[in-house]
mmCIF file of C-alpha atoms in Angstrom:
data_model
loop_
_atom_site.group_PDB
_atom_site.id
_atom_site.type_symbol
_atom_site.label_atom_id
_atom_site.label_comp_id
_atom_site.label_asym_id
_atom_site.label_seq_id
_atom_site.Cartn_x
_atom_site.Cartn_y
_atom_site.Cartn_z
ATOM 1 C CA MET A 241 -160.972 106.575 -82.109
ATOM 2 C CA ARG A 242 -159.989 109.391 -79.733
ATOM 3 C CA PRO A 243 -157.101 111.566 -81.221
ATOM 4 C CA PHE A 244 -153.810 111.473 -79.222
ATOM 5 C CA LEU A 245 -153.667 114.825 -77.061
ATOM 6 C CA GLN A 246 -151.195 117.101 -78.515
ATOM 7 C CA THR A 247 -150.350 118.572 -75.296
ATOM 8 C CA LYS A 248 -148.869 116.041 -72.722
ATOM 9 C CA VAL A 249 -148.316 116.675 -69.182
ATOM 10 C CA LEU A 250 -144.721 115.299 -68.186
ATOM 11 C CA PRO A 251 -144.006 113.418 -64.773
ATOM 12 C CA ASP A 252 -142.209 116.520 -63.625
ATOM 13 C CA GLY A 253 -145.295 118.735 -64.052
ATOM 14 C CA LEU A 254 -143.969 120.347 -67.340
ATOM 15 C CA THR A 255 -146.089 120.364 -70.606
ATOM 16 C CA LEU A 256 -145.126 119.138 -73.902
ATOM 17 C CA ASP A 257 -146.521 120.580 -76.894
ATOM 18 C CA LEU A 258 -146.307 117.677 -79.499
ATOM 19 C CA ARG A 259 -147.071 120.126 -82.389
ATOM 20 C CA SER A 260 -143.668 122.063 -81.858
ATOM 21 C CA LEU A 261 -141.815 118.702 -81.799
ATOM 22 C CA THR A 262 -138.814 118.940 -84.336
ATOM 23 C CA ALA A 263 -136.169 116.481 -85.560
ATOM 24 C CA ALA A 264 -133.604 118.204 -83.426
ATOM 25 C CA ASP A 265 -135.629 117.250 -80.302
ATOM 26 C CA VAL A 266 -135.768 113.757 -81.430
ATOM 27 C CA ILE A 267 -132.032 113.418 -82.123
ATOM 28 C CA SER A 268 -131.390 115.212 -78.887
ATOM 29 C CA PHE A 269 -133.307 112.754 -76.704
ATOM 30 C CA VAL A 270 -131.681 109.748 -78.306
ATOM 31 C CA VAL A 271 -128.054 111.397 -78.073
ATOM 32 C CA THR A 272 -128.751 112.362 -74.400
ATOM 33 C CA ASN A 273 -130.386 109.177 -73.083
ATOM 34 C CA CYS A 274 -129.107 106.272 -75.223
ATOM 35 C CA PRO A 275 -125.197 106.351 -74.352
ATOM 36 C CA ARG A 276 -126.197 105.490 -70.733
ATOM 37 C CA LEU A 277 -127.870 102.330 -71.893
ATOM 38 C CA SER A 278 -126.707 98.742 -72.990
ATOM 39 C CA PRO A 279 -126.520 98.355 -76.754
ATOM 40 C CA GLY A 280 -129.855 96.023 -76.404
ATOM 41 C CA THR A 281 -131.731 98.548 -74.515
ATOM 42 C CA ALA A 282 -130.678 101.418 -76.634
ATOM 43 C CA GLY A 283 -131.694 99.691 -79.615
ATOM 44 C CA LEU A 284 -135.175 98.822 -78.204
ATOM 45 C CA THR A 285 -135.566 102.200 -77.180
ATOM 46 C CA VAL A 286 -134.987 103.899 -80.671
ATOM 47 C CA SER A 287 -137.322 101.108 -82.047
ATOM 48 C CA ALA A 288 -140.121 102.098 -79.627
ATOM 49 C CA LEU A 289 -139.459 105.755 -80.286
ATOM 50 C CA ARG A 290 -139.913 105.249 -84.222
ATOM 51 C CA SER A 291 -143.202 103.214 -83.548
ATOM 52 C CA LEU A 292 -144.371 106.121 -81.289
ATOM 53 C CA LEU A 293 -143.492 108.910 -83.614
ATOM 54 C CA GLY A 294 -145.063 106.809 -86.539
ATOM 55 C CA PHE A 295 -148.207 106.665 -84.476
ATOM 56 C CA LEU A 296 -148.276 110.366 -83.498
ATOM 57 C CA TYR A 297 -148.027 111.227 -87.179
ATOM 58 C CA VAL A 298 -150.782 108.931 -88.327
ATOM 59 C CA ASP A 299 -153.060 109.893 -85.624
ATOM 60 C CA GLY A 300 -152.551 113.662 -86.356
ATOM 61 C CA ALA A 301 -150.943 114.762 -83.370
ATOM 62 C CA ILE A 302 -147.893 116.078 -85.142
ATOM 63 C CA ASP A 303 -147.741 117.547 -88.613
ATOM 64 C CA ARG A 304 -145.055 115.544 -90.332
ATOM 65 C CA SER A 305 -143.493 112.112 -89.625
ATOM 66 C CA LEU A 306 -140.334 112.206 -87.588
ATOM 67 C CA VAL A 307 -139.528 108.512 -87.866
ATOM 68 C CA SER A 308 -136.478 109.191 -90.168
ATOM 69 C CA ALA A 309 -135.100 111.547 -87.645
ATOM 70 C CA VAL A 310 -134.425 108.790 -85.124
ATOM 71 C CA PRO A 311 -130.664 108.051 -85.066
ATOM 72 C CA THR A 312 -129.649 104.424 -85.530
ATOM 73 C CA VAL A 313 -127.762 102.707 -82.663
ATOM 74 C CA PRO A 314 -124.504 101.698 -84.050
ATOM 75 C CA GLY A 315 -123.748 97.853 -83.976
ATOM 76 C CA ARG A 316 -120.829 96.533 -82.012
ATOM 77 C CA ARG A 317 -120.875 92.925 -83.633
ATOM 78 C CA LEU A 318 -117.279 91.399 -83.790
ATOM 79 C CA THR A 319 -115.523 94.448 -82.351
ATOM 80 C CA GLY A 320 -114.002 92.761 -79.347
ATOM 81 C CA LEU A 321 -111.041 90.667 -79.217
ATOM 82 C CA PRO A 322 -111.199 86.932 -78.927
ATOM 83 C CA LYS A 323 -110.272 85.778 -75.333
ATOM 84 C CA GLY A 324 -108.401 82.608 -75.890
ATOM 85 C CA LEU A 325 -106.275 80.784 -73.321
ATOM 86 C CA ALA A 326 -102.416 80.494 -73.917
ATOM 87 C CA ALA A 327 -100.815 77.093 -74.885
ATOM 88 C CA ASP A 328 -99.246 76.786 -71.220
ATOM 89 C CA GLN A 329 -102.634 77.608 -69.715
ATOM 90 C CA VAL A 330 -104.354 74.972 -71.878
ATOM 91 C CA GLN A 331 -101.717 72.404 -70.568
ATOM 92 C CA ARG A 332 -102.543 73.543 -66.974
ATOM 93 C CA LEU A 333 -106.157 73.220 -67.500
ATOM 94 C CA LEU A 334 -105.876 69.571 -69.071
ATOM 95 C CA ALA A 335 -103.374 68.575 -66.214
ATOM 96 C CA SER A 336 -105.856 69.702 -63.591
ATOM 97 C CA CYS A 337 -107.940 66.636 -64.353
ATOM 98 C CA ASP A 338 -107.163 63.559 -62.309
ATOM 99 C CA THR A 339 -107.548 60.763 -64.998
ATOM 100 C CA SER A 340 -107.226 58.048 -62.368
ATOM 101 C CA THR A 341 -110.744 58.903 -61.520
ATOM 102 C CA ARG A 342 -113.895 58.323 -63.285
ATOM 103 C CA SER A 343 -114.781 62.165 -63.245
ATOM 104 C CA GLY A 344 -111.287 63.239 -64.053
ATOM 105 C CA CYS A 345 -111.217 60.998 -67.000
ATOM 106 C CA ARG A 346 -114.347 62.261 -68.409
ATOM 107 C CA ASP A 347 -113.464 65.860 -67.833
ATOM 108 C CA PHE A 348 -110.155 65.504 -69.463
ATOM 109 C CA ALA A 349 -111.996 63.929 -72.601
ATOM 110 C CA VAL A 350 -114.493 66.773 -72.413
ATOM 111 C CA LEU A 351 -111.924 69.682 -72.360
ATOM 112 C CA THR A 352 -109.712 67.939 -74.990
ATOM 113 C CA MET A 353 -112.572 68.125 -77.341
ATOM 114 C CA LEU A 354 -113.334 71.630 -76.672
ATOM 115 C CA VAL A 355 -110.009 72.861 -76.997
ATOM 116 C CA ARG A 356 -108.765 70.874 -79.865
ATOM 117 C CA LEU A 357 -112.059 70.771 -81.972
ATOM 118 C CA GLY A 358 -113.523 74.120 -80.947
ATOM 119 C CA LEU A 359 -116.818 72.523 -80.018
ATOM 120 C CA ARG A 360 -119.657 74.327 -78.417
ATOM 121 C CA ALA A 361 -120.816 72.954 -74.956
ATOM 122 C CA GLY A 362 -124.119 71.620 -76.507
ATOM 123 C CA GLU A 363 -122.418 69.659 -79.263
ATOM 124 C CA VAL A 364 -120.244 67.977 -76.857
ATOM 125 C CA ALA A 365 -123.385 67.056 -74.714
ATOM 126 C CA LYS A 366 -125.130 65.766 -77.845
ATOM 127 C CA LEU A 367 -122.274 63.600 -79.020
ATOM 128 C CA GLN A 368 -123.526 59.931 -79.265
ATOM 129 C CA LEU A 369 -121.569 56.583 -79.491
ATOM 130 C CA GLU A 370 -122.447 56.192 -83.234
ATOM 131 C CA HIS A 371 -121.131 59.537 -84.112
ATOM 132 C CA ILE A 372 -117.514 58.435 -83.649
ATOM 133 C CA ASP A 373 -116.085 56.710 -86.598
ATOM 134 C CA TRP A 374 -113.076 55.044 -85.320
ATOM 135 C CA ARG A 375 -112.004 53.547 -88.561
ATOM 136 C CA GLY A 376 -112.348 56.506 -90.611
ATOM 137 C CA GLY A 377 -110.898 58.858 -88.082
ATOM 138 C CA GLU A 378 -113.957 61.069 -88.109
ATOM 139 C CA ILE A 379 -116.502 62.472 -85.677
ATOM 140 C CA VAL A 380 -119.945 63.536 -86.464
ATOM 141 C CA ILE A 381 -121.053 66.893 -84.753
ATOM 142 C CA ALA A 382 -124.717 67.513 -84.297
ATOM 143 C CA HIS A 383 -124.888 71.246 -84.821
ATOM 144 C CA SER A 384 -126.352 72.942 -81.736
ATOM 145 C CA LYS A 385 -127.779 75.732 -83.980
ATOM 146 C CA GLY A 386 -129.901 73.736 -86.369
ATOM 147 C CA ASN A 387 -131.160 70.245 -87.316
ATOM 148 C CA HIS A 388 -128.124 69.225 -89.288
ATOM 149 C CA SER A 389 -124.668 67.568 -88.685
ATOM 150 C CA GLU A 390 -121.161 67.803 -89.962
ATOM 151 C CA ARG A 391 -118.076 65.669 -89.998
ATOM 152 C CA LEU A 392 -114.840 66.605 -88.655
ATOM 153 C CA PRO A 393 -111.414 64.879 -88.496
ATOM 154 C CA LEU A 394 -110.747 63.047 -85.154
ATOM 155 C CA PRO A 395 -107.288 63.920 -83.860
ATOM 156 C CA ALA A 396 -105.313 61.072 -82.363
ATOM 157 C CA ASP A 397 -105.287 62.911 -78.901
ATOM 158 C CA VAL A 398 -108.974 63.518 -78.925
ATOM 159 C CA GLY A 399 -109.615 59.931 -79.845
ATOM 160 C CA GLU A 400 -107.294 58.619 -77.051
ATOM 161 C CA ALA A 401 -109.049 60.791 -74.576
ATOM 162 C CA ILE A 402 -112.424 59.633 -75.628
ATOM 163 C CA ALA A 403 -111.467 55.995 -75.798
ATOM 164 C CA ALA A 404 -109.951 56.146 -72.283
ATOM 165 C CA TYR A 405 -112.971 57.522 -70.986
ATOM 166 C CA LEU A 406 -115.106 54.984 -72.561
ATOM 167 C CA HIS A 407 -113.040 52.078 -71.118
ATOM 168 C CA HIS A 408 -112.412 53.661 -67.734
ATOM 169 C CA GLY A 409 -114.863 56.591 -66.987
ATOM 170 C CA ARG A 410 -118.187 56.008 -68.574
ATOM 171 C CA PRO A 411 -120.603 54.069 -66.048
ATOM 172 C CA ALA A 412 -121.776 50.629 -67.377
ATOM 173 C CA SER A 413 -125.391 51.783 -66.360
ATOM 174 C CA ALA A 414 -125.195 55.042 -68.408
ATOM 175 C CA GLN A 415 -128.482 55.665 -69.887
ATOM 176 C CA GLY A 416 -129.015 56.355 -73.430
ATOM 177 C CA ARG A 417 -126.475 56.684 -76.463
ATOM 178 C CA MET A 418 -124.760 59.816 -75.492
ATOM 179 C CA VAL A 419 -121.024 59.502 -74.846
ATOM 180 C CA PHE A 420 -120.796 61.587 -71.765
ATOM 181 C CA ALA A 421 -122.807 60.743 -68.754
ATOM 182 C CA ARG A 422 -122.998 61.887 -65.047
ATOM 183 C CA ILE A 423 -120.691 60.039 -62.699
ATOM 184 C CA THR A 424 -123.281 59.846 -59.934
ATOM 185 C CA ALA A 425 -126.663 57.990 -60.389
ATOM 186 C CA PRO A 426 -128.938 58.189 -62.211
ATOM 187 C CA HIS A 427 -126.467 58.061 -65.108
ATOM 188 C CA HIS A 428 -128.086 60.510 -67.408
ATOM 189 C CA ALA A 429 -126.281 62.208 -70.313
ATOM 190 C CA LEU A 430 -124.523 65.505 -69.506
ATOM 191 C CA THR A 431 -126.475 68.596 -70.240
ATOM 192 C CA THR A 432 -124.970 71.724 -71.859
ATOM 193 C CA GLY A 433 -124.975 73.331 -68.359
ATOM 194 C CA ALA A 434 -122.932 70.540 -67.026
ATOM 195 C CA VAL A 435 -120.225 70.704 -69.700
ATOM 196 C CA THR A 436 -119.904 74.400 -68.991
ATOM 197 C CA GLN A 437 -119.696 73.714 -65.292
ATOM 198 C CA ILE A 438 -116.688 71.181 -66.137
ATOM 199 C CA VAL A 439 -114.844 74.054 -67.759
ATOM 200 C CA ARG A 440 -115.527 76.368 -64.938
ATOM 201 C CA HIS A 441 -114.264 74.152 -62.359
ATOM 202 C CA ALA A 442 -111.257 73.239 -64.192
ATOM 203 C CA GLY A 443 -110.466 76.887 -64.553
ATOM 204 C CA GLU A 444 -110.895 77.391 -60.614
ATOM 205 C CA ARG A 445 -108.505 74.479 -59.975
ATOM 206 C CA CYS A 446 -105.945 76.245 -62.100
ATOM 207 C CA GLY A 447 -106.652 79.764 -60.396
ATOM 208 C CA PHE A 448 -107.995 81.220 -63.815
ATOM 209 C CA GLU A 449 -110.690 83.984 -63.774
ATOM 210 C CA ARG A 450 -113.992 82.439 -64.579
ATOM 211 C CA ILE A 451 -114.048 80.887 -67.930
ATOM 212 C CA HIS A 452 -116.835 79.159 -70.033
ATOM 213 C CA ALA A 453 -116.753 76.628 -72.643
ATOM 214 C CA HIS A 454 -117.041 79.186 -75.421
ATOM 215 C CA ARG A 455 -113.671 80.576 -74.179
ATOM 216 C CA LEU A 456 -112.147 77.186 -75.262
ATOM 217 C CA ARG A 457 -113.721 77.656 -78.645
ATOM 218 C CA HIS A 458 -111.901 80.966 -79.117
ATOM 219 C CA THR A 459 -108.756 79.150 -77.589
ATOM 220 C CA ALA A 460 -108.825 76.437 -80.465
ATOM 221 C CA ALA A 461 -108.940 79.303 -83.177
ATOM 222 C CA THR A 462 -106.259 81.346 -81.828
ATOM 223 C CA LEU A 463 -103.816 78.298 -81.202
ATOM 224 C CA MET A 464 -104.451 77.199 -84.862
ATOM 225 C CA LEU A 465 -103.733 80.830 -85.952
ATOM 226 C CA ARG A 466 -100.689 81.012 -84.033
ATOM 227 C CA GLY A 467 -99.673 77.743 -85.435
ATOM 228 C CA GLY A 468 -99.814 78.803 -89.100
ATOM 229 C CA ALA A 469 -103.457 77.937 -89.940
ATOM 230 C CA SER A 470 -105.115 80.249 -92.394
ATOM 231 C CA LEU A 471 -108.638 81.942 -91.471
ATOM 232 C CA PRO A 472 -110.621 79.737 -94.054
ATOM 233 C CA GLU A 473 -109.179 76.585 -92.317
ATOM 234 C CA ILE A 474 -110.170 78.055 -88.869
ATOM 235 C CA GLY A 475 -113.629 78.886 -90.076
ATOM 236 C CA GLN A 476 -113.990 75.331 -91.565
ATOM 237 C CA LEU A 477 -113.168 73.861 -88.219
ATOM 238 C CA LEU A 478 -115.549 76.199 -86.290
ATOM 239 C CA ARG A 479 -118.244 75.606 -89.009
ATOM 240 C CA HIS A 480 -118.818 79.369 -89.540
ATOM 241 C CA ARG A 481 -121.435 80.031 -92.114
ATOM 242 C CA ASN A 482 -120.084 83.418 -92.786
ATOM 243 C CA ALA A 483 -116.301 84.447 -93.359
ATOM 244 C CA ILE A 484 -116.985 87.552 -91.614
ATOM 245 C CA THR A 485 -117.563 85.685 -88.265
ATOM 246 C CA THR A 486 -114.024 84.077 -88.601
ATOM 247 C CA SER A 487 -112.262 87.435 -89.517
ATOM 248 C CA ILE A 488 -112.545 88.500 -85.874
ATOM 249 C CA TYR A 489 -109.574 86.177 -85.326
ATOM 250 C CA ALA A 490 -107.294 88.122 -87.773
ATOM 251 C CA LYS A 491 -107.106 90.666 -84.845
ATOM 252 C CA VAL A 492 -105.358 88.180 -82.733
ATOM 253 C CA ASP A 493 -102.328 87.802 -84.927
ATOM 254 C CA ARG A 494 -100.804 91.108 -83.858
ATOM 255 C CA ASP A 495 -97.438 90.533 -85.752
ATOM 256 C CA ALA A 496 -99.300 90.300 -88.970
ATOM 257 C CA LEU A 497 -101.292 93.349 -88.163
ATOM 258 C CA ARG A 498 -98.274 95.242 -87.177
ATOM 259 C CA SER A 499 -96.783 94.498 -90.616
ATOM 260 C CA ILE A 500 -99.713 96.208 -92.455
ATOM 261 C CA ALA A 501 -100.418 99.085 -90.025
ATOM 262 C CA ARG A 502 -99.670 102.608 -91.313
ATOM 263 C CA PRO A 503 -97.467 104.707 -89.139
ATOM 264 C CA TRP A 504 -99.156 107.595 -87.258
ATOM 265 C CA PRO A 505 -98.431 110.879 -88.897
ATOM 266 C CA GLY A 506 -95.472 112.714 -87.569
ATOM 267 C CA VAL A 507 -93.910 109.713 -85.989
ATOM 268 C CA VAL A 508 -91.032 107.537 -86.952
ATOM 269 C CA ALA A 509 -92.025 104.052 -87.596
#
């Protein structure tokens, strides 16, 4: 195999002597270029740079491995603040559905499930008639992130909304066993995208900024927290596998955070 050339001609006409490449050069490149990139692109950049430097060392183009000199892109997971709707906004969202119509009756049931149970759009779309245990007051959720299911309590208002839709909104010719179906023929089951569109259109009717189904999942969690629920209870409803995922909602309870915040030095608390 032909050795990698130790002197490279750059696009601007300058030459780069790989034998003089140092750890400081590698760090300088990452620090200069990565802040302008998105976190995902920055991560791919440093990964590609490590691969390149490893190849250059194995090929003999550089005298020592500089892979360890490549800085790590800091993670940004769970650093944002969950954006849930306020209680009055939720009421406006639900009230925007005209339950005297088939579509309004369906949309009201969908929105009620999203905001009360914190379901994902795909979980609502996959809900089947046999997943509702009316006598036991439970609902079976087919997890959208795996081939397993879980049971959740069926709140009275959610059950009433679903029952009203089944009696007055679901087309008699609905195809399959899915609970929610298209209003116009052919009456196929709703897709995940259709559930998201229901949320978006409801938000538009209320004059809200563009919202998606996951916003209502955050809303369910924040409303529970403000109602006195604990983080483990919220994590159980949202079916989080890791308590760290639920901990992001602790930042929503600003009064509780204020009680444990330390005063800034030199400032009277």
